Short mmCIF file of C-alpha atoms and ligand atoms in Angstrom, two decimals:
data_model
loop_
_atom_site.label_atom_id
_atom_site.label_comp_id
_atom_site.label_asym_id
_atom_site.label_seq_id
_atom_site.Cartn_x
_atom_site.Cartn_y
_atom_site.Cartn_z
CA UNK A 1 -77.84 8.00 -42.15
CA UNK A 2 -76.33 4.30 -42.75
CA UNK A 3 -73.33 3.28 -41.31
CA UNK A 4 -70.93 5.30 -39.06
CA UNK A 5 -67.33 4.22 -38.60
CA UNK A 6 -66.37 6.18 -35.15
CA UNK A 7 -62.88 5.72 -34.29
CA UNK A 8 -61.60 6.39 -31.33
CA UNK A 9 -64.66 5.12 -29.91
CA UNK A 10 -63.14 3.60 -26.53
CA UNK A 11 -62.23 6.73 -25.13
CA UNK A 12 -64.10 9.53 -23.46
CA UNK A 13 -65.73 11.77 -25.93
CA UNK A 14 -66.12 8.69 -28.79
CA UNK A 15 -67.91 6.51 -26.67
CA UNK A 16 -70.24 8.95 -25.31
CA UNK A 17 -70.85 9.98 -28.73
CA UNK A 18 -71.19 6.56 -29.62
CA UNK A 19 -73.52 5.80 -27.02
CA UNK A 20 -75.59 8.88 -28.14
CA UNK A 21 -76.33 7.97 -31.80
CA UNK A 22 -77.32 4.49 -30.66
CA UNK A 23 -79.72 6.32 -28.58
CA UNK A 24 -81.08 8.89 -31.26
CA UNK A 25 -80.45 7.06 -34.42
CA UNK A 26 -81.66 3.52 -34.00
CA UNK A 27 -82.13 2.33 -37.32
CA UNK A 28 -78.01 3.25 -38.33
CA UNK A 29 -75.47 0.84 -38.03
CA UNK A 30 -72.19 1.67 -36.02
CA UNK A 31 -68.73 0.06 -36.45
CA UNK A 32 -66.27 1.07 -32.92
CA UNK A 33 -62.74 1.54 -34.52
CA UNK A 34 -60.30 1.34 -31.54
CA UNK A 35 -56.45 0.26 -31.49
CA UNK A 36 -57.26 0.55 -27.44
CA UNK A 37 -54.08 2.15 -26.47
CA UNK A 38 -54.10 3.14 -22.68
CA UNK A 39 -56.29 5.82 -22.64
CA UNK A 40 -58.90 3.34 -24.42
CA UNK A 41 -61.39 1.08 -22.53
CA UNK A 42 -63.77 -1.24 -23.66
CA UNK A 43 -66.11 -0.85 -20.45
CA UNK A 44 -66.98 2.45 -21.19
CA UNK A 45 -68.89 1.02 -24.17
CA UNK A 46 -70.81 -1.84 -21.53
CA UNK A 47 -73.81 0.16 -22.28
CA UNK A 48 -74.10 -0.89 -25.99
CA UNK A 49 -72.00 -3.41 -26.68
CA UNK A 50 -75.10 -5.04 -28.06
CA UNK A 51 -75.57 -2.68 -30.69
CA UNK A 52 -72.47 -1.91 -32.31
CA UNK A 53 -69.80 -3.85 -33.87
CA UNK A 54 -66.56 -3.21 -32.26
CA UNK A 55 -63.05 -3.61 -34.41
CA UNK A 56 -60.04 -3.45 -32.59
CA UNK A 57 -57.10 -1.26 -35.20
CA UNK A 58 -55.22 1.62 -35.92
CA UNK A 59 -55.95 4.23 -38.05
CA UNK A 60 -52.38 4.15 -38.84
CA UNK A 61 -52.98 1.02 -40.79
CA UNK A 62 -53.95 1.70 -43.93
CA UNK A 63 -54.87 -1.28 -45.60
CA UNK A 64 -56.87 -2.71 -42.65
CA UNK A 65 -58.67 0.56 -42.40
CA UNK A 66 -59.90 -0.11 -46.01
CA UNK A 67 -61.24 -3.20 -45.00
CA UNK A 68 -63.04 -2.58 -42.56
CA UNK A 69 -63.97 0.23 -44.27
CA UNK A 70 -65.73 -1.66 -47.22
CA UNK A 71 -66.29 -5.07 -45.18
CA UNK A 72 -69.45 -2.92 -43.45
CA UNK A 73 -70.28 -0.64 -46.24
CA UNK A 74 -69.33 2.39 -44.38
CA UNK A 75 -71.14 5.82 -45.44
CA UNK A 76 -69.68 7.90 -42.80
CA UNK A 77 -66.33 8.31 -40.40
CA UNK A 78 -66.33 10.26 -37.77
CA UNK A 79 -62.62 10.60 -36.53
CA UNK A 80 -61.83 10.75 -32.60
CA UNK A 81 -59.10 8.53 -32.87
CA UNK A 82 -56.10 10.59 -31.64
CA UNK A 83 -53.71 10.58 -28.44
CA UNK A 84 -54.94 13.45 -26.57
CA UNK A 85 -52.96 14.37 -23.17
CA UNK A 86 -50.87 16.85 -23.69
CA UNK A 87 -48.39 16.80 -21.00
CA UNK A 88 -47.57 12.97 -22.40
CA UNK A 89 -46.91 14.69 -25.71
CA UNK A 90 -43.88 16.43 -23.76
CA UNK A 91 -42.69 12.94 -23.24
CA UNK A 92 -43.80 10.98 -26.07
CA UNK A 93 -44.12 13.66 -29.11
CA UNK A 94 -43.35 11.35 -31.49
CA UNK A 95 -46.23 8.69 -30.70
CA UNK A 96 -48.72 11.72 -31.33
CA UNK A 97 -47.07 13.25 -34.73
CA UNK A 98 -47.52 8.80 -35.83
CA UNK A 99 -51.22 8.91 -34.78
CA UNK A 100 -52.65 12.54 -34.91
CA UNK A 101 -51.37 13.50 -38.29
CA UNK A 102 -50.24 10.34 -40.36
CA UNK A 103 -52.93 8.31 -39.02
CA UNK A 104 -55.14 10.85 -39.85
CA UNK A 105 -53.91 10.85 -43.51
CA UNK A 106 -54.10 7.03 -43.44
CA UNK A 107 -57.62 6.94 -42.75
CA UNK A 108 -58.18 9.87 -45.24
CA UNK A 109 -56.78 7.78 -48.06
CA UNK A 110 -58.43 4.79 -47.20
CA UNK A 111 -62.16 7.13 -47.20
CA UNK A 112 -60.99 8.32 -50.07
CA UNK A 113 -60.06 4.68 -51.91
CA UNK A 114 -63.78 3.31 -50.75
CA UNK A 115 -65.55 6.78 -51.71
CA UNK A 116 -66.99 7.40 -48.24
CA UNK A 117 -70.07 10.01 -48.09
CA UNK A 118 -68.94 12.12 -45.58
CA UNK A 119 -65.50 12.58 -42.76
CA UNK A 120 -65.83 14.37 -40.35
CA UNK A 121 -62.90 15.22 -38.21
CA UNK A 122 -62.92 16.10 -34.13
CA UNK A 123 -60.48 18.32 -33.76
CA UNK A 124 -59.70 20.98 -30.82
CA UNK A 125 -59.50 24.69 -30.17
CA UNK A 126 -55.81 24.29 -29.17
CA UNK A 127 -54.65 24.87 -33.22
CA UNK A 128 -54.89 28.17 -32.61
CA UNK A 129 -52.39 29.00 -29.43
CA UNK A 130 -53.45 30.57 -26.48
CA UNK A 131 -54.76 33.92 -26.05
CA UNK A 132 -53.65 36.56 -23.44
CA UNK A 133 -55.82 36.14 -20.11
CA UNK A 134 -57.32 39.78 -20.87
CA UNK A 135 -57.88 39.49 -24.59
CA UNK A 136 -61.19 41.04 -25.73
CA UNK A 137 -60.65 38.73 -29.35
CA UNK A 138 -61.85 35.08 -29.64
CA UNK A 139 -60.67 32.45 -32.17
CA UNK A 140 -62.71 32.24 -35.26
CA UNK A 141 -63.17 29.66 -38.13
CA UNK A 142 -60.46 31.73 -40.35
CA UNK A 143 -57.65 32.37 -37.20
CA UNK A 144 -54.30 31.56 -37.93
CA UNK A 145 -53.36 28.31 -36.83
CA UNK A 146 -50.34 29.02 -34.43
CA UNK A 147 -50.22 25.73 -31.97
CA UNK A 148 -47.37 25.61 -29.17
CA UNK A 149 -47.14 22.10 -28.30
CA UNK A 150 -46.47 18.86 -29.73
CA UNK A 151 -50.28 18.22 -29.15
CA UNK A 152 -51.61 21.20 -30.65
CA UNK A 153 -49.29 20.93 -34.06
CA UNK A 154 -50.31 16.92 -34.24
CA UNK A 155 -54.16 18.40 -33.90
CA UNK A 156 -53.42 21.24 -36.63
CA UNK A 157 -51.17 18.77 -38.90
CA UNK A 158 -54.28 16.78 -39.11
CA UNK A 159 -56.39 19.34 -39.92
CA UNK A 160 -54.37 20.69 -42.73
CA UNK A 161 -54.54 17.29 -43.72
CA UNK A 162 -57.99 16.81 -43.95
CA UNK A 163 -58.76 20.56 -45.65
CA UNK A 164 -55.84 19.06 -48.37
CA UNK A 165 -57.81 15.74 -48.62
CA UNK A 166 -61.32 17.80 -49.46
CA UNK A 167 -59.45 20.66 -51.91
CA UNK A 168 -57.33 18.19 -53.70
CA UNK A 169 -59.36 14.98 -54.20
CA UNK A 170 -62.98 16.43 -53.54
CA UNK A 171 -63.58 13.94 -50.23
CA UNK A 172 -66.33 15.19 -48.43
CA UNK A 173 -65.33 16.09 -44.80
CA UNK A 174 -66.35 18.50 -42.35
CA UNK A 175 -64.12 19.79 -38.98
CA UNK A 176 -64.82 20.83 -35.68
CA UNK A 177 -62.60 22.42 -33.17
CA UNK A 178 -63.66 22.19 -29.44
CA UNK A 179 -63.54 23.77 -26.46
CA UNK A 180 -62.22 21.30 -23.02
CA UNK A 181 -64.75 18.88 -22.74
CA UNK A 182 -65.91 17.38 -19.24
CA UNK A 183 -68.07 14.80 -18.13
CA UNK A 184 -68.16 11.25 -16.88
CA UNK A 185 -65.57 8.49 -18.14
CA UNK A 186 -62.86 10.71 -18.75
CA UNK A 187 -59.50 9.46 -18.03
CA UNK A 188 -58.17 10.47 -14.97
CA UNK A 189 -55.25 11.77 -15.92
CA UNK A 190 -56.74 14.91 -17.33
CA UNK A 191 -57.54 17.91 -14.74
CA UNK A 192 -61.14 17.54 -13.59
CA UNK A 193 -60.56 13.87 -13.08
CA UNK A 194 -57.47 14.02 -11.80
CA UNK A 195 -58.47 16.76 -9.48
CA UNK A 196 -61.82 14.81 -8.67
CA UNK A 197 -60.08 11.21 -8.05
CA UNK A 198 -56.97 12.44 -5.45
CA UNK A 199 -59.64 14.74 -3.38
CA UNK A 200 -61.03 11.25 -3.11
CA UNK A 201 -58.28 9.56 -2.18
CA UNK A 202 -57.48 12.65 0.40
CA UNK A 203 -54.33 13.56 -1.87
CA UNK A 204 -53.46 16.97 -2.99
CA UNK A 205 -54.56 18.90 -5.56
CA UNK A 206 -51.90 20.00 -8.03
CA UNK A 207 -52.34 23.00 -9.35
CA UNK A 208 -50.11 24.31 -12.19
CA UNK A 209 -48.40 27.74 -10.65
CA UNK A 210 -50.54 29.54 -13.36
CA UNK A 211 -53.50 28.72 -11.16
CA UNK A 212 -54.77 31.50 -12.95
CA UNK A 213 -55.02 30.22 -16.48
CA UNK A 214 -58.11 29.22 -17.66
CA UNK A 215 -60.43 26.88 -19.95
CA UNK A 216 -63.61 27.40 -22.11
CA UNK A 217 -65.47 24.16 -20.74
CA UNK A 218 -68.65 22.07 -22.54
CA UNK A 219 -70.20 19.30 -21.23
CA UNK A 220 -69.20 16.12 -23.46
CA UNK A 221 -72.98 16.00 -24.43
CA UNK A 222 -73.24 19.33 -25.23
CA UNK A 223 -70.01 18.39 -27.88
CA UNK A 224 -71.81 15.00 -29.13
CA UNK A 225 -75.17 16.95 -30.04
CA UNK A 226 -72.80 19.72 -32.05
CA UNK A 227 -70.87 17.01 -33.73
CA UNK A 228 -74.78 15.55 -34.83
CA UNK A 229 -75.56 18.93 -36.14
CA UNK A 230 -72.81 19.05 -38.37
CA UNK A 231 -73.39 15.80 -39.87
CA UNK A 232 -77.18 16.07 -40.51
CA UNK A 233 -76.87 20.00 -41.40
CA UNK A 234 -73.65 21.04 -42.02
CA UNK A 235 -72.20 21.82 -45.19
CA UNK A 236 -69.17 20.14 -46.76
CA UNK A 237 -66.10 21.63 -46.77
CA UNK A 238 -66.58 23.66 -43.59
CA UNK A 239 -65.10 24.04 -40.45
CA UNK A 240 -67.27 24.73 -37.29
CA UNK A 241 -66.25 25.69 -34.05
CA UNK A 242 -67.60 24.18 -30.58
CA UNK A 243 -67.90 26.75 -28.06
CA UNK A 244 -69.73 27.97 -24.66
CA UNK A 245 -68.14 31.01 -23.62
CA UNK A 246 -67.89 29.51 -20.15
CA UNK A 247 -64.91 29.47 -18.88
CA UNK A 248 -62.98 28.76 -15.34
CA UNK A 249 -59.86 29.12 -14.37
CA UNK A 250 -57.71 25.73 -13.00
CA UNK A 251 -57.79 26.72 -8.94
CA UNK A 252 -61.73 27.87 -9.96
CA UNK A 253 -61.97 24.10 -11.05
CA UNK A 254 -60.45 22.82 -8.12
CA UNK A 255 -62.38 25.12 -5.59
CA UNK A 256 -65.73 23.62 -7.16
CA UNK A 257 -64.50 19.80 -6.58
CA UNK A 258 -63.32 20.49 -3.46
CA UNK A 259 -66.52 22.10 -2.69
CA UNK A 260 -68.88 19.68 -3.75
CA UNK A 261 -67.06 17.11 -1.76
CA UNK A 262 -67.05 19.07 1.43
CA UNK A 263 -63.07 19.32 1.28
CA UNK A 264 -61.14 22.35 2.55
CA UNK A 265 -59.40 24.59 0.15
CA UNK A 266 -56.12 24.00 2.02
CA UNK A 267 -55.99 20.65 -0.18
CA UNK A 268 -54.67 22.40 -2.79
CA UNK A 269 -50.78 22.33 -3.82
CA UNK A 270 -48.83 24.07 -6.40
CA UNK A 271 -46.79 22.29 -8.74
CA UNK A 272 -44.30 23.65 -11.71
CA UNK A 273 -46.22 24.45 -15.01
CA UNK A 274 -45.87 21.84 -17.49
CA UNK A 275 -43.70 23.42 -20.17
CA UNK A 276 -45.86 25.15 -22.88
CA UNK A 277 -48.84 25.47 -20.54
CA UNK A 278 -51.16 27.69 -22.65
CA UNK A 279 -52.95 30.59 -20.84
CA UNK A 280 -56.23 30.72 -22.27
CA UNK A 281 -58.49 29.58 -25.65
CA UNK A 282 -61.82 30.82 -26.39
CA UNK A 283 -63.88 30.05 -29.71
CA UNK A 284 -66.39 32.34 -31.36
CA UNK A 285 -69.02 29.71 -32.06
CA UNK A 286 -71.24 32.01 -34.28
CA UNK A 287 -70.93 29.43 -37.40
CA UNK A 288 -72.79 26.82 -35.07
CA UNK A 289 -75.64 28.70 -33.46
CA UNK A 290 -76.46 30.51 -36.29
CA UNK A 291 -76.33 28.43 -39.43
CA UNK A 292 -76.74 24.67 -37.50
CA UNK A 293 -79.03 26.24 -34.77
CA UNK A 294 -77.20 24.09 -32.07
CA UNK A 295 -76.61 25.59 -28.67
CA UNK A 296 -74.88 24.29 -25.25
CA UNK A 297 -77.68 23.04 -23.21
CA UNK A 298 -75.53 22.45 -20.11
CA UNK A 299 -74.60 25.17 -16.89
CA UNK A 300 -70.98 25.05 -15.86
CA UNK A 301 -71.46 24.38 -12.13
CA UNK A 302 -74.18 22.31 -12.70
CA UNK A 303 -71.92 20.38 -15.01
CA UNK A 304 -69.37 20.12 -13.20
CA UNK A 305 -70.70 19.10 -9.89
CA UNK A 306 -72.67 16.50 -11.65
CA UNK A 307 -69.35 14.90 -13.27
CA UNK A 308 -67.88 14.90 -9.40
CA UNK A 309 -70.48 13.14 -7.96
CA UNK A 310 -69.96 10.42 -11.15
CA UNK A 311 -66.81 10.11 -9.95
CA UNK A 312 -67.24 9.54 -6.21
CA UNK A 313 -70.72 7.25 -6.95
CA UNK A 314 -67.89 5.23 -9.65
CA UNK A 315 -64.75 4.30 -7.96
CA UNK A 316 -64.31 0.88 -9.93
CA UNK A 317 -64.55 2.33 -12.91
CA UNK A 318 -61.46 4.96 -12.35
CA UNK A 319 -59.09 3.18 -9.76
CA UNK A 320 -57.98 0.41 -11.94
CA UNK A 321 -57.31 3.47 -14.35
CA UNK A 322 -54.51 5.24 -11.83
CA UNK A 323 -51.57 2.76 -12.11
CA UNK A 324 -51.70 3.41 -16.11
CA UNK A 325 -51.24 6.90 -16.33
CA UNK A 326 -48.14 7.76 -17.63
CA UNK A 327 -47.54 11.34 -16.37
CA UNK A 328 -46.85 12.78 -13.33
CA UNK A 329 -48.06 16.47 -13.18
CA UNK A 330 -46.06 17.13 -10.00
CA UNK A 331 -42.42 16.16 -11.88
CA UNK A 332 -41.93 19.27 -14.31
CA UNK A 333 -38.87 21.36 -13.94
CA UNK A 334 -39.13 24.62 -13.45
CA UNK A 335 -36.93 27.18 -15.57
CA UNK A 336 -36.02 26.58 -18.69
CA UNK A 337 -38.66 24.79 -21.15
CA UNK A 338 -37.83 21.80 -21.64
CA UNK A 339 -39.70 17.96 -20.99
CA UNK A 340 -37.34 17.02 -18.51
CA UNK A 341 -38.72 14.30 -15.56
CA UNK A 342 -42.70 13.88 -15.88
CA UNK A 343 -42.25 10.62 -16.51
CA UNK A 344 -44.17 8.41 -13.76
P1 NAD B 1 -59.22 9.90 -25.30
O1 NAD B 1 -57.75 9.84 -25.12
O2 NAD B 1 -60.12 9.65 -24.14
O3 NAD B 1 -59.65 8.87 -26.44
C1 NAD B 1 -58.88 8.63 -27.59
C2 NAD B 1 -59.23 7.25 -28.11
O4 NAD B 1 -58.49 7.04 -29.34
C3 NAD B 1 -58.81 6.11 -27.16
O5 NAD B 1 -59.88 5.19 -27.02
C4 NAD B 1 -57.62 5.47 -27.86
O6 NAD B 1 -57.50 4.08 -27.58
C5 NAD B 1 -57.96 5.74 -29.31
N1 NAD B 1 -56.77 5.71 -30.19
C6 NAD B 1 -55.57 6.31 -29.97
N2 NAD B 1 -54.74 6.04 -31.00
C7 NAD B 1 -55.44 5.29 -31.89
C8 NAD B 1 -55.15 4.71 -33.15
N3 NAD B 1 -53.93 4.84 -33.71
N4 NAD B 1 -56.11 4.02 -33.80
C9 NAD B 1 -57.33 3.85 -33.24
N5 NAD B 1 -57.67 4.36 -32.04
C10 NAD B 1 -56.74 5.07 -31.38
O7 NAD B 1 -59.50 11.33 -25.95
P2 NAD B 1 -60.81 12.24 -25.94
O8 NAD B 1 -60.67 13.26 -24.91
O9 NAD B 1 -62.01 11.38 -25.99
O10 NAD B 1 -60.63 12.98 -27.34
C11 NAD B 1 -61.22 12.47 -28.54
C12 NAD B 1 -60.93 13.42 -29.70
O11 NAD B 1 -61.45 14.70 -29.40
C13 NAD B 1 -59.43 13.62 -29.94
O12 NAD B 1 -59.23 13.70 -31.34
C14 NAD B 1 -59.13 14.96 -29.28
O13 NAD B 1 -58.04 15.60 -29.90
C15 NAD B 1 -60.43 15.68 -29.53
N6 NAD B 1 -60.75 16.76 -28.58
C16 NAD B 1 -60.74 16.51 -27.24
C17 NAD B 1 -61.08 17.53 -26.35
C18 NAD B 1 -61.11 17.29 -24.87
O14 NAD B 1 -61.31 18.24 -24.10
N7 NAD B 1 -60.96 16.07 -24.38
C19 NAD B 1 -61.40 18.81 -26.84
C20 NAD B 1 -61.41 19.03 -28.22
C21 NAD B 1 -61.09 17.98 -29.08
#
């Protein structure tokens, strides 16, 4: 295909998708954009260091983001660049609304200045809201877009922006929205991680008192393969959503770690919901499967169990990651919504 420009490409999902097109698409070219904020880490790209050229900037800056962008001759971005935990949204909301949505626009212009072939934009299926926990409906490509966090409206600020980008100036892009990706190298501050890493430690698990709301989970493979799909076969202009229809709920999640590491149930604690907790997102993935042909290839359990055993087999890759979290899920107030403490 040429040359890819993946930013975000230091954190979980970009570098396994980076390591993935090294793997299937050896004769391309890859340039790792990466302003390596904390949730970015250059190890997780050890693998293939070798074969990609790694640039460390923002998307928010424009005018290196040109550069770079016609310095390697790129034909196509793929943007993962984003800050992505939402409970630090609650206590940083204006770092996200900077990167998510005017960094996004930055980079847009800048593809747009160089004439870029294609952008395609990773986005999630959190635009939408949440759903009730016994809704029959699923979110579809046309759903309104009614986010409830400072996350979710940086994510859907984006994508309005990149929609504007292809109806107004003709840029080439393509979106996906995706279900909550797991797998190995994800920052432990999100849930199967952090769940995962205090078992290990012999902490307890803290649940959110909705133990009951739940995910629609995809192994981070599963979402680099559909991201592929679009590129090579999808058309311009479209959206495409990323689903499995598997879903758990957060003390089903903990129940498996605890499980696979031989733990007893009575680890588990629960903690105030983080204000704006959503209670459930599902995707109808139709678009995908039937147009692109792409399908999860990954069981839940089988998943997820994998994933904890990379966690206990890589302790030196997560514990220098603990001290440089900057939530604490255990700090919420209850009540009123409101940010309040969850500050480490
Ligand atoms: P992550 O936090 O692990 O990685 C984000 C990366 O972006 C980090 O390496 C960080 O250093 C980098 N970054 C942040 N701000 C930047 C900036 N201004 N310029 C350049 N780089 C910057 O997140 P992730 O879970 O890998 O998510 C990647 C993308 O996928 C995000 O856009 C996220 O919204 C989206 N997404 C994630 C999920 C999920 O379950 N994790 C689901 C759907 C969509």
């Amino acid at each position: 295909m040429g040359t890819l420009m993946i930013t975000g490409g230091a954190g979980f999902i970009g570098s396994h998708f980076v390591r993935h097109w090294c793997d299937t698409h050896p004769g391309d070219r890859v340039v790792v954009v990466d302003s390596l904020t904390y949730a970015g880490n250059l190890r997780n790209l050890d693998d293939v260091r070798d074969r990609i050229v790694f640039e460390r900037a923002s998307i928010t800056d424009g005018t290196v983001m040109e550069s770079v962008l016609r310095s390697h001759g790129v034909d196509i971005v793929v943007n993962f660049a984003a800050e992505s935990h939402n409970s630090y949204a609650l206590l940083e909301p204006g770092q996200f609304f900077l990167t998510n949505v005017l960094g996004t626009q930055t980079l847009l212009e800048a593809a747009r200045r160089v004439g870029v072939g294609r952008f395609h934009h990773v986005s999630t299926c959190e635009v939408y809201g949440d759903l009730d926990l016994d809704a029959t409906e699923l979110f579809t490509e046309s759903s309104p877009y009614r986010p409830r966090t400072p996350y979710n409206a940086s994510k859907a600020g984006a994508d309005h922006a990149v929609r504007a980008y292809h109806e107004t100036f003709g840029l080439p892009v393509t979106i996906s929205n995706c279900a909550n990706n797991y797998g190995s190298h994800q920052f432990p501050e999100k849930v199967i991680p952090a769940f995962t890493t205090s078992a290990l430690y012999g902490k307890p698990l803290q649940l959110y008192a909705r133990t009951e709301n739940r995910r629609e989970w995809i192994h981070v493979l599963d979402h680099c393969r559909a991201i592929e799909a679009v590129l090579e076969r999808g058309q311009v202009g479209r959206t495409y959503h990323v689903g499995t229809g598997q879903e758990a709920s957060i003390e089903q999640i903990a129940d498996l770690v605890l499980d696979e590491l031989g733990l007893p149930a009575s680890m588990k604690t629960v903690v105030p919901d983080r204000p704006g907790h959503d209670r459930r997102y599902v995707l109808d993935w139709t678009t995908l499967r039937e147009e692109l042909g792409w399908r999860p290839r990954t069981d839940l359990s089988e998943g997820l169990r994998e994933t904890v055993r990379w966690y206990a087999g890589n302790r030196a890759w997560w514990e220098p990651l603990i001290d440089r979290m900057p939530v604490d899920e255990g700090r919420w107030p209850t009540g009123t919504p409101g940010a309040g403490p969850g500050a480490r």
